[in-house]
mmCIF file of C-alpha atoms and ligand atoms in Angstrom:
data_model
loop_
_atom_site.group_PDB
_atom_site.id
_atom_site.type_symbol
_atom_site.label_atom_id
_atom_site.label_comp_id
_atom_site.label_asym_id
_atom_site.label_seq_id
_atom_site.Cartn_x
_atom_site.Cartn_y
_atom_site.Cartn_z
ATOM 1 C CA MET A 1 63.955 -24.576 -38.076
ATOM 2 C CA ILE A 2 66.025 -25.000 -40.926
ATOM 3 C CA GLN A 3 70.025 -23.585 -39.182
ATOM 4 C CA CYS A 4 71.516 -21.402 -41.960
ATOM 5 C CA VAL A 5 74.971 -21.453 -41.582
ATOM 6 C CA GLY A 6 76.395 -18.093 -41.873
ATOM 7 C CA LEU A 7 80.095 -18.093 -40.408
ATOM 8 C CA ASN A 8 81.029 -14.764 -41.046
ATOM 9 C CA PRO A 9 78.227 -12.256 -41.141
ATOM 10 C CA VAL A 10 77.923 -8.763 -42.278
ATOM 11 C CA PHE A 11 77.114 -5.207 -41.320
ATOM 12 C CA GLN A 12 76.079 -4.521 -44.518
ATOM 13 C CA ARG A 13 75.428 -0.731 -45.444
ATOM 14 C CA THR A 14 73.963 -0.138 -48.983
ATOM 15 C CA LEU A 15 74.886 3.316 -50.529
ATOM 16 C CA THR A 16 73.058 5.202 -53.250
ATOM 17 C CA ILE A 17 75.509 7.571 -55.426
ATOM 18 C CA ALA A 18 74.186 9.337 -58.777
ATOM 19 C CA ASN A 19 77.263 9.080 -60.479
ATOM 20 C CA PHE A 20 79.896 7.276 -58.606
ATOM 21 C CA ARG A 21 83.710 7.760 -59.717
ATOM 22 C CA LEU A 22 87.145 6.257 -59.149
ATOM 23 C CA ASN A 23 89.755 8.821 -58.111
ATOM 24 C CA ALA A 24 87.237 11.058 -56.746
ATOM 25 C CA VAL A 25 85.241 12.477 -53.372
ATOM 26 C CA ASN A 26 82.031 10.023 -53.654
ATOM 27 C CA ARG A 27 78.586 11.927 -52.194
ATOM 28 C CA ALA A 28 75.844 9.540 -51.092
ATOM 29 C CA LYS A 29 72.417 10.156 -51.047
ATOM 30 C CA PRO A 30 71.397 10.659 -47.416
ATOM 31 C CA ASP A 31 68.819 7.556 -47.273
ATOM 32 C CA ILE A 32 71.855 4.949 -46.496
ATOM 33 C CA LEU A 33 70.311 1.616 -45.296
ATOM 34 C CA GLU A 34 72.118 -0.405 -42.821
ATOM 35 C CA GLY A 35 71.258 -3.851 -41.598
ATOM 36 C CA CYS A 36 72.278 -7.664 -40.825
ATOM 37 C CA ALA A 37 73.280 -9.158 -44.066
ATOM 38 C CA GLY A 38 76.488 -12.002 -45.105
ATOM 39 C CA LYS A 39 74.618 -14.926 -46.653
ATOM 40 C CA GLY A 40 73.398 -16.965 -44.772
ATOM 41 C CA ILE A 41 71.316 -13.971 -43.101
ATOM 42 C CA ASN A 42 70.212 -13.398 -46.353
ATOM 43 C CA VAL A 43 69.057 -17.165 -46.686
ATOM 44 C CA ALA A 44 67.094 -17.005 -42.487
ATOM 45 C CA ARG A 45 65.564 -13.759 -44.084
ATOM 46 C CA VAL A 46 64.435 -15.329 -47.241
ATOM 47 C CA LEU A 47 63.097 -18.296 -45.704
ATOM 48 C CA LYS A 48 60.948 -16.002 -43.569
ATOM 49 C CA THR A 49 59.416 -14.508 -46.251
ATOM 50 C CA LEU A 50 57.885 -17.965 -47.640
ATOM 51 C CA GLY A 51 56.849 -18.999 -44.681
ATOM 52 C CA LYS A 52 59.845 -21.080 -43.219
ATOM 53 C CA PRO A 53 61.678 -20.977 -39.668
ATOM 54 C CA SER A 54 65.038 -20.963 -39.427
ATOM 55 C CA ILE A 55 68.083 -20.296 -37.261
ATOM 56 C CA SER A 56 71.429 -18.466 -37.876
ATOM 57 C CA THR A 57 74.512 -19.731 -36.805
ATOM 58 C CA GLY A 58 77.978 -18.065 -36.712
ATOM 59 C CA PHE A 59 80.877 -16.285 -34.967
ATOM 60 C CA LEU A 60 79.356 -12.740 -33.870
ATOM 61 C CA GLY A 61 81.328 -9.821 -32.394
ATOM 62 C CA GLY A 62 81.883 -6.165 -31.372
ATOM 63 C CA TYR A 63 79.852 -3.546 -31.793
ATOM 64 C CA THR A 64 78.836 -4.332 -35.091
ATOM 65 C CA GLY A 65 78.325 -7.616 -33.725
ATOM 66 C CA GLU A 66 75.733 -5.784 -31.289
ATOM 67 C CA ARG A 67 74.015 -3.676 -33.918
ATOM 68 C CA ILE A 68 73.646 -7.370 -36.271
ATOM 69 C CA SER A 69 71.863 -8.772 -33.070
ATOM 70 C CA TRP A 70 69.454 -5.681 -32.745
ATOM 71 C CA TYR A 71 68.496 -6.032 -36.261
ATOM 72 C CA LEU A 72 68.290 -9.623 -36.365
ATOM 73 C CA GLN A 73 65.751 -8.996 -33.392
ATOM 74 C CA GLN A 74 63.796 -6.281 -35.366
ATOM 75 C CA GLU A 75 63.454 -9.098 -38.001
ATOM 76 C CA GLY A 76 62.200 -12.371 -35.564
ATOM 77 C CA LEU A 77 65.230 -13.620 -36.622
ATOM 78 C CA ALA A 78 66.552 -16.719 -34.510
ATOM 79 C CA SER A 79 70.154 -17.150 -34.719
ATOM 80 C CA ASP A 80 72.834 -18.685 -32.214
ATOM 81 C CA PHE A 81 75.841 -16.860 -32.832
ATOM 82 C CA VAL A 82 79.490 -18.018 -31.186
ATOM 83 C CA GLN A 83 80.811 -14.557 -29.773
ATOM 84 C CA THR A 84 83.851 -13.373 -30.928
ATOM 85 C CA ALA A 85 86.752 -10.787 -29.502
ATOM 86 C CA SER A 86 87.128 -9.793 -33.152
ATOM 87 C CA THR A 87 84.645 -7.258 -34.016
ATOM 88 C CA THR A 88 82.765 -8.277 -36.919
ATOM 89 C CA ARG A 89 83.024 -7.479 -41.056
ATOM 90 C CA THR A 90 80.950 -4.658 -42.629
ATOM 91 C CA CYS A 91 80.621 -4.548 -46.312
ATOM 92 C CA THR A 92 78.518 -1.494 -48.283
ATOM 93 C CA THR A 93 77.291 -1.631 -51.777
ATOM 94 C CA ILE A 94 77.910 1.036 -54.271
ATOM 95 C CA LEU A 95 74.503 2.015 -56.140
ATOM 96 C CA ASP A 96 75.527 3.642 -59.176
ATOM 97 C CA LEU A 97 71.972 5.372 -60.713
ATOM 98 C CA LEU A 98 73.112 7.071 -63.589
ATOM 99 C CA ASN A 99 75.314 4.224 -64.862
ATOM 100 C CA ASN A 100 72.922 1.318 -63.067
ATOM 101 C CA THR A 101 76.577 -0.215 -61.758
ATOM 102 C CA HIS A 102 76.341 -2.369 -58.853
ATOM 103 C CA THR A 103 79.481 -2.256 -56.657
ATOM 104 C CA GLU A 104 80.285 -4.808 -53.583
ATOM 105 C CA LEU A 105 83.032 -4.078 -51.654
ATOM 106 C CA VAL A 106 83.735 -6.859 -49.054
ATOM 107 C CA GLU A 107 86.095 -6.923 -45.758
ATOM 108 C CA GLU A 108 87.341 -10.534 -45.041
ATOM 109 C CA GLY A 109 86.556 -11.916 -41.892
ATOM 110 C CA LYS A 110 88.997 -10.707 -38.489
ATOM 111 C CA PRO A 111 90.692 -13.713 -37.516
ATOM 112 C CA VAL A 112 88.255 -15.868 -34.188
ATOM 113 C CA SER A 113 90.360 -17.859 -31.741
ATOM 114 C CA VAL A 114 90.603 -21.653 -31.359
ATOM 115 C CA GLN A 115 87.491 -21.786 -28.834
ATOM 116 C CA GLU A 116 85.470 -19.979 -30.484
ATOM 117 C CA VAL A 117 85.530 -22.581 -33.573
ATOM 118 C CA GLU A 118 85.544 -25.859 -31.481
ATOM 119 C CA GLN A 119 82.728 -22.911 -29.420
ATOM 120 C CA MET A 120 81.345 -23.739 -32.912
ATOM 121 C CA TYR A 121 81.492 -26.845 -33.202
ATOM 122 C CA ARG A 122 78.784 -27.739 -30.669
ATOM 123 C CA VAL A 123 76.996 -24.560 -31.617
ATOM 124 C CA PHE A 124 77.077 -26.167 -35.190
ATOM 125 C CA GLU A 125 75.470 -29.989 -33.144
ATOM 126 C CA ARG A 126 73.387 -28.784 -30.989
ATOM 127 C CA ASN A 127 70.977 -26.777 -34.266
ATOM 128 C CA LEU A 128 70.854 -30.148 -35.628
ATOM 129 C CA ARG A 129 68.238 -31.354 -33.377
ATOM 130 C CA GLY A 130 64.954 -31.447 -35.351
ATOM 131 C CA CYS A 131 66.178 -29.520 -38.099
ATOM 132 C CA PRO A 132 65.263 -30.361 -41.865
ATOM 133 C CA LEU A 133 67.769 -29.253 -43.391
ATOM 134 C CA VAL A 134 71.172 -26.696 -43.490
ATOM 135 C CA THR A 135 72.342 -24.741 -45.614
ATOM 136 C CA ILE A 136 76.031 -23.800 -45.688
ATOM 137 C CA SER A 137 76.807 -20.479 -47.275
ATOM 138 C CA GLY A 138 79.825 -17.820 -47.836
ATOM 139 C CA THR A 139 83.647 -17.737 -46.743
ATOM 140 C CA VAL A 140 84.631 -17.841 -42.740
ATOM 141 C CA PRO A 141 86.276 -15.286 -40.782
ATOM 142 C CA GLN A 142 90.961 -16.201 -41.088
ATOM 143 C CA ASN A 143 91.880 -18.443 -39.125
ATOM 144 C CA VAL A 144 88.685 -20.939 -39.637
ATOM 145 C CA PRO A 145 90.126 -24.073 -41.098
ATOM 146 C CA ASN A 146 89.493 -25.020 -44.787
ATOM 147 C CA ASP A 147 87.504 -28.217 -44.204
ATOM 148 C CA VAL A 148 84.691 -26.711 -41.421
ATOM 149 C CA TYR A 149 82.474 -27.222 -43.872
ATOM 150 C CA PHE A 150 83.094 -30.559 -44.579
ATOM 151 C CA GLN A 151 83.056 -31.620 -40.530
ATOM 152 C CA PHE A 152 79.445 -30.287 -40.875
ATOM 153 C CA THR A 153 78.044 -32.032 -43.897
ATOM 154 C CA ARG A 154 80.155 -34.869 -42.237
ATOM 155 C CA LEU A 155 77.813 -34.269 -38.659
ATOM 156 C CA ALA A 156 75.047 -33.380 -40.556
ATOM 157 C CA HIS A 157 74.983 -36.973 -42.452
ATOM 158 C CA GLN A 158 75.181 -38.364 -38.988
ATOM 159 C CA TYR A 159 71.960 -36.428 -38.589
ATOM 160 C CA ASN A 160 70.520 -37.835 -41.637
ATOM 161 C CA ILE A 161 69.978 -34.115 -42.375
ATOM 162 C CA PRO A 162 70.717 -32.777 -45.837
ATOM 163 C CA VAL A 163 73.043 -30.613 -46.790
ATOM 164 C CA ILE A 164 73.452 -27.741 -48.916
ATOM 165 C CA VAL A 165 75.918 -25.628 -50.253
ATOM 166 C CA ASP A 166 76.747 -22.276 -51.223
ATOM 167 C CA THR A 167 80.405 -21.474 -50.569
ATOM 168 C CA GLN A 168 84.056 -21.761 -52.933
ATOM 169 C CA LYS A 169 87.571 -22.238 -53.279
ATOM 170 C CA GLN A 170 88.855 -24.924 -50.912
ATOM 171 C CA LEU A 171 86.202 -24.641 -48.251
ATOM 172 C CA LEU A 172 84.056 -26.207 -51.981
ATOM 173 C CA VAL A 173 86.596 -28.665 -52.575
ATOM 174 C CA GLN A 174 87.560 -29.513 -48.892
ATOM 175 C CA CYS A 175 83.353 -29.761 -48.688
ATOM 176 C CA LEU A 176 82.528 -32.042 -50.992
ATOM 177 C CA LYS A 177 84.029 -34.856 -49.099
ATOM 178 C CA GLY A 178 81.654 -34.977 -46.698
ATOM 179 C CA GLN A 179 79.206 -34.329 -49.686
ATOM 180 C CA PRO A 180 76.519 -32.452 -49.311
ATOM 181 C CA PHE A 181 73.299 -32.964 -50.947
ATOM 182 C CA LEU A 182 73.307 -30.016 -53.579
ATOM 183 C CA VAL A 183 76.078 -27.364 -53.878
ATOM 184 C CA LYS A 184 75.981 -24.487 -56.026
ATOM 185 C CA ILE A 185 78.334 -22.604 -57.559
ATOM 186 C CA ASN A 186 79.097 -19.879 -59.984
ATOM 187 C CA ARG A 187 80.847 -20.122 -63.350
ATOM 188 C CA GLU A 188 83.105 -18.368 -62.409
ATOM 189 C CA GLU A 189 84.014 -19.848 -58.692
ATOM 190 C CA LEU A 190 83.790 -23.285 -60.422
ATOM 191 C CA GLY A 191 86.551 -22.245 -62.208
ATOM 192 C CA ILE A 192 88.912 -21.258 -59.836
ATOM 193 C CA ALA A 193 87.698 -24.191 -57.114
ATOM 194 C CA PHE A 194 88.981 -26.842 -59.577
ATOM 195 C CA GLU A 195 91.990 -23.938 -61.148
ATOM 196 C CA GLN A 196 90.468 -24.152 -64.428
ATOM 197 C CA THR A 197 89.601 -21.321 -67.356
ATOM 198 C CA ILE A 198 86.069 -22.804 -68.781
ATOM 199 C CA ASN A 199 86.691 -21.758 -72.498
ATOM 200 C CA SER A 200 84.707 -24.740 -73.920
ATOM 201 C CA GLU A 201 81.704 -26.326 -72.599
ATOM 202 C CA LYS A 202 83.737 -29.721 -72.258
ATOM 203 C CA ILE A 203 85.827 -27.972 -69.380
ATOM 204 C CA PHE A 204 82.761 -26.212 -68.312
ATOM 205 C CA LEU A 205 80.730 -30.523 -67.737
ATOM 206 C CA GLU A 206 83.780 -32.173 -67.170
ATOM 207 C CA LEU A 207 83.931 -29.490 -63.647
ATOM 208 C CA ILE A 208 80.745 -30.462 -62.931
ATOM 209 C CA GLN A 209 81.430 -34.296 -63.799
ATOM 210 C CA ARG A 210 84.106 -33.952 -60.663
ATOM 211 C CA ILE A 211 81.645 -32.253 -58.677
ATOM 212 C CA HIS A 212 79.970 -34.969 -58.744
ATOM 213 C CA GLN A 213 82.158 -37.733 -58.348
ATOM 214 C CA GLU A 214 82.664 -36.971 -54.836
ATOM 215 C CA GLY A 215 79.023 -38.517 -54.200
ATOM 216 C CA VAL A 216 77.092 -34.694 -54.794
ATOM 217 C CA GLU A 217 73.650 -35.422 -56.696
ATOM 218 C CA TRP A 218 72.166 -31.725 -57.717
ATOM 219 C CA VAL A 219 75.262 -29.551 -59.318
ATOM 220 C CA LEU A 220 73.883 -26.243 -60.040
ATOM 221 C CA ILE A 221 75.500 -22.978 -61.802
ATOM 222 C CA THR A 222 74.342 -20.008 -61.479
ATOM 223 C CA HIS A 223 76.063 -17.486 -63.732
ATOM 224 C CA GLY A 224 74.717 -13.918 -63.316
ATOM 225 C CA LYS A 225 71.104 -13.015 -64.692
ATOM 226 C CA GLU A 226 71.877 -16.250 -67.286
ATOM 227 C CA ALA A 227 71.152 -19.229 -67.247
ATOM 228 C CA THR A 228 70.529 -21.069 -64.026
ATOM 229 C CA ILE A 229 72.351 -25.050 -64.976
ATOM 230 C CA ALA A 230 70.875 -27.526 -63.096
ATOM 231 C CA SER A 231 73.100 -31.125 -63.459
ATOM 232 C CA TYR A 232 71.775 -34.933 -61.923
ATOM 233 C CA ARG A 233 72.660 -38.078 -62.534
ATOM 234 C CA GLY A 234 74.250 -37.103 -66.560
ATOM 235 C CA LYS A 235 70.833 -35.063 -66.820
ATOM 236 C CA ARG A 236 70.878 -31.908 -67.072
ATOM 237 C CA TRP A 237 68.256 -28.604 -67.376
ATOM 238 C CA ALA A 238 68.577 -24.733 -67.880
ATOM 239 C CA PHE A 239 66.546 -22.483 -65.606
ATOM 240 C CA ILE A 240 65.865 -19.153 -68.188
ATOM 241 C CA PRO A 241 65.368 -16.265 -65.257
ATOM 242 C CA PRO A 242 62.002 -14.167 -66.130
ATOM 243 C CA SER A 243 64.202 -10.541 -67.034
ATOM 244 C CA VAL A 244 63.356 -7.587 -64.898
ATOM 245 C CA THR A 245 64.471 -3.798 -63.965
ATOM 246 C CA VAL A 246 67.817 -4.877 -61.908
ATOM 247 C CA VAL A 247 67.608 -2.353 -58.145
ATOM 248 C CA ASN A 248 70.206 -4.756 -56.386
ATOM 249 C CA PRO A 249 71.602 -7.445 -57.386
ATOM 250 C CA ILE A 250 73.494 -8.677 -54.069
ATOM 251 C CA GLY A 251 71.880 -12.002 -52.472
ATOM 252 C CA SER A 252 70.514 -13.105 -55.583
ATOM 253 C CA GLY A 253 72.527 -15.965 -55.120
ATOM 254 C CA ASP A 254 71.410 -15.978 -51.035
ATOM 255 C CA ALA A 255 67.619 -15.616 -52.287
ATOM 256 C CA MET A 256 68.147 -18.591 -54.784
ATOM 257 C CA LEU A 257 69.551 -21.028 -51.707
ATOM 258 C CA ALA A 258 66.557 -19.850 -49.644
ATOM 259 C CA GLY A 259 64.020 -20.463 -52.192
ATOM 260 C CA ILE A 260 65.558 -23.928 -52.440
ATOM 261 C CA ALA A 261 65.192 -25.039 -49.501
ATOM 262 C CA ALA A 262 61.818 -24.219 -48.537
ATOM 263 C CA GLY A 263 60.910 -26.290 -51.823
ATOM 264 C CA ILE A 264 62.659 -29.084 -50.360
ATOM 265 C CA VAL A 265 61.415 -28.717 -47.237
ATOM 266 C CA ASP A 266 58.252 -28.348 -48.867
ATOM 267 C CA GLY A 267 58.607 -32.054 -50.460
ATOM 268 C CA LEU A 268 58.216 -30.573 -53.943
ATOM 269 C CA GLU A 269 60.401 -32.266 -56.511
ATOM 270 C CA MET A 270 64.060 -30.684 -57.264
ATOM 271 C CA LEU A 271 63.155 -29.463 -60.757
ATOM 272 C CA PRO A 272 59.769 -27.741 -58.719
ATOM 273 C CA ALA A 273 62.079 -26.603 -56.241
ATOM 274 C CA ILE A 274 65.216 -25.159 -58.477
ATOM 275 C CA GLN A 275 62.700 -23.102 -59.722
ATOM 276 C CA ARG A 276 61.204 -21.416 -57.076
ATOM 277 C CA GLY A 277 65.021 -20.781 -55.776
ATOM 278 C CA VAL A 278 65.484 -19.224 -58.902
ATOM 279 C CA ALA A 279 62.423 -17.032 -58.717
ATOM 280 C CA CYS A 280 63.579 -15.922 -55.482
ATOM 281 C CA GLY A 281 67.405 -14.697 -56.910
ATOM 282 C CA SER A 282 64.878 -12.438 -59.637
ATOM 283 C CA ALA A 283 63.218 -11.677 -57.106
ATOM 284 C CA ASN A 284 66.176 -10.299 -55.029
ATOM 285 C CA VAL A 285 66.964 -8.305 -57.699
ATOM 286 C CA LEU A 286 63.828 -6.016 -57.146
ATOM 287 C CA THR A 287 64.211 -4.861 -53.790
ATOM 288 C CA LEU A 288 67.082 -2.172 -52.157
ATOM 289 C CA PRO A 289 67.512 -3.671 -49.093
ATOM 290 C CA THR A 290 70.578 -6.447 -49.767
ATOM 291 C CA GLY A 291 68.553 -10.328 -49.555
ATOM 292 C CA THR A 292 65.149 -9.752 -49.412
ATOM 293 C CA VAL A 293 62.559 -11.209 -51.436
ATOM 294 C CA ILE A 294 58.843 -9.976 -51.215
ATOM 295 C CA ARG A 295 56.393 -12.814 -51.688
ATOM 296 C CA GLU A 296 54.555 -11.484 -54.221
ATOM 297 C CA ASP A 297 56.856 -10.913 -56.811
ATOM 298 C CA VAL A 298 58.104 -15.171 -55.408
ATOM 299 C CA GLU A 299 55.070 -16.416 -56.542
ATOM 300 C CA ARG A 300 54.227 -14.156 -59.592
ATOM 301 C CA LEU A 301 57.510 -14.813 -61.104
ATOM 302 C CA GLU A 302 58.179 -18.687 -60.243
ATOM 303 C CA PRO A 303 55.522 -19.909 -63.121
ATOM 304 C CA GLU A 304 57.575 -17.517 -65.925
ATOM 305 C CA VAL A 305 60.812 -19.121 -64.843
ATOM 306 C CA LYS A 306 61.431 -21.524 -68.111
ATOM 307 C CA VAL A 307 62.658 -25.043 -67.520
ATOM 308 C CA LEU A 308 64.448 -26.745 -70.895
ATOM 309 C CA PRO A 309 66.811 -30.249 -71.015
ATOM 310 C CA HIS A 310 69.966 -28.829 -71.804
ATOM 311 C CA THR A 311 72.720 -30.528 -73.809
HETATM 312 O O1 F1X B 1 82.629 -13.223 -48.617
HETATM 313 P P1 F1X B 1 81.086 -13.986 -48.327
HETATM 314 O O2 F1X B 1 80.996 -14.168 -46.994
HETATM 315 O O3 F1X B 1 81.450 -14.343 -49.819
HETATM 316 O O4 F1X B 1 79.951 -13.158 -49.640
HETATM 317 C C1 F1X B 1 80.362 -11.513 -48.258
HETATM 318 C C2 F1X B 1 78.859 -11.147 -48.722
HETATM 319 O O5 F1X B 1 78.960 -9.967 -49.924
HETATM 320 O O6 F1X B 1 78.486 -11.537 -49.653
HETATM 321 C C3 F1X B 1 75.931 -11.078 -49.318
HETATM 322 C C4 F1X B 1 75.816 -11.329 -49.885
HETATM 323 O O7 F1X B 1 75.801 -12.579 -51.111
HETATM 324 C C5 F1X B 1 76.037 -9.874 -48.719
HETATM 325 O O8 F1X B 1 75.239 -9.420 -47.451
HETATM 326 C C6 F1X B 1 77.909 -9.486 -48.512
HETATM 327 O O9 F1X B 1 78.172 -8.441 -48.430
#
């Protein structure tokens, strides 16, 4: 089973509003979507659709934790969460039908205890047995040390298990020292992680190089609906997604990571694996629930992703 680490899961609510306005009373349509999410769980869900079993790990607590567990069971997603005294966060997506905007209200994860963090290391290690690949996604609750993903990556190395990572800021910078196999990051977060404004191609390429210098083989830079740039040993490719009608883009990065993970586990070369990932990202945009794809959409979109050399 692929281990999908998502230390900061989410009880996700998706509200549809006819014309969302600031400083006003906004009324949502009654068919509010609720479910389990957060980057790690989103990856796990898309993997399941692609026929790949996974186990989600992280922290879970309180009444939202219970609801997330219930949704995980309903969806048939295996999990091994550390139970926390604090309540798991809720995040809210606002889809505005008139203006076609998509707003994500993200709560920070509440604090976890030192003992809960220690338990998490044990949960991570026990789920490495029989695991072909680890995905690590997203932020962490308060009190979790910034080197947590570095520790996980180092541990996975001891078991010869590749790690692919999608995170930000210090969590990313520190994780690089553990030499994950692949890092996926959006262009804005790349600049933030290295405290630089990306206002030229030169700076963009230098920052990619800094990630490689730590020993990371593949670096993927996403940029909304623009092309994803993949970099490997001095070569670069642009993956141009097909244009699709946007329903809900939240979770597209997670769908992409899942598609790449599925491709790697299937033994694909990296370029076709990334192509599948980009197709999953586009397929996610077409569905209303967060971090969800329809397999037929992925299969249809995969050949439509253009792969070009990036100069
Ligand atoms: O705070 P994080 O962990 O970076 O991101 C949380 C989040 O925005 O990510 C998912 C979409 O990628 C949503 O399910 C969730 O609300």
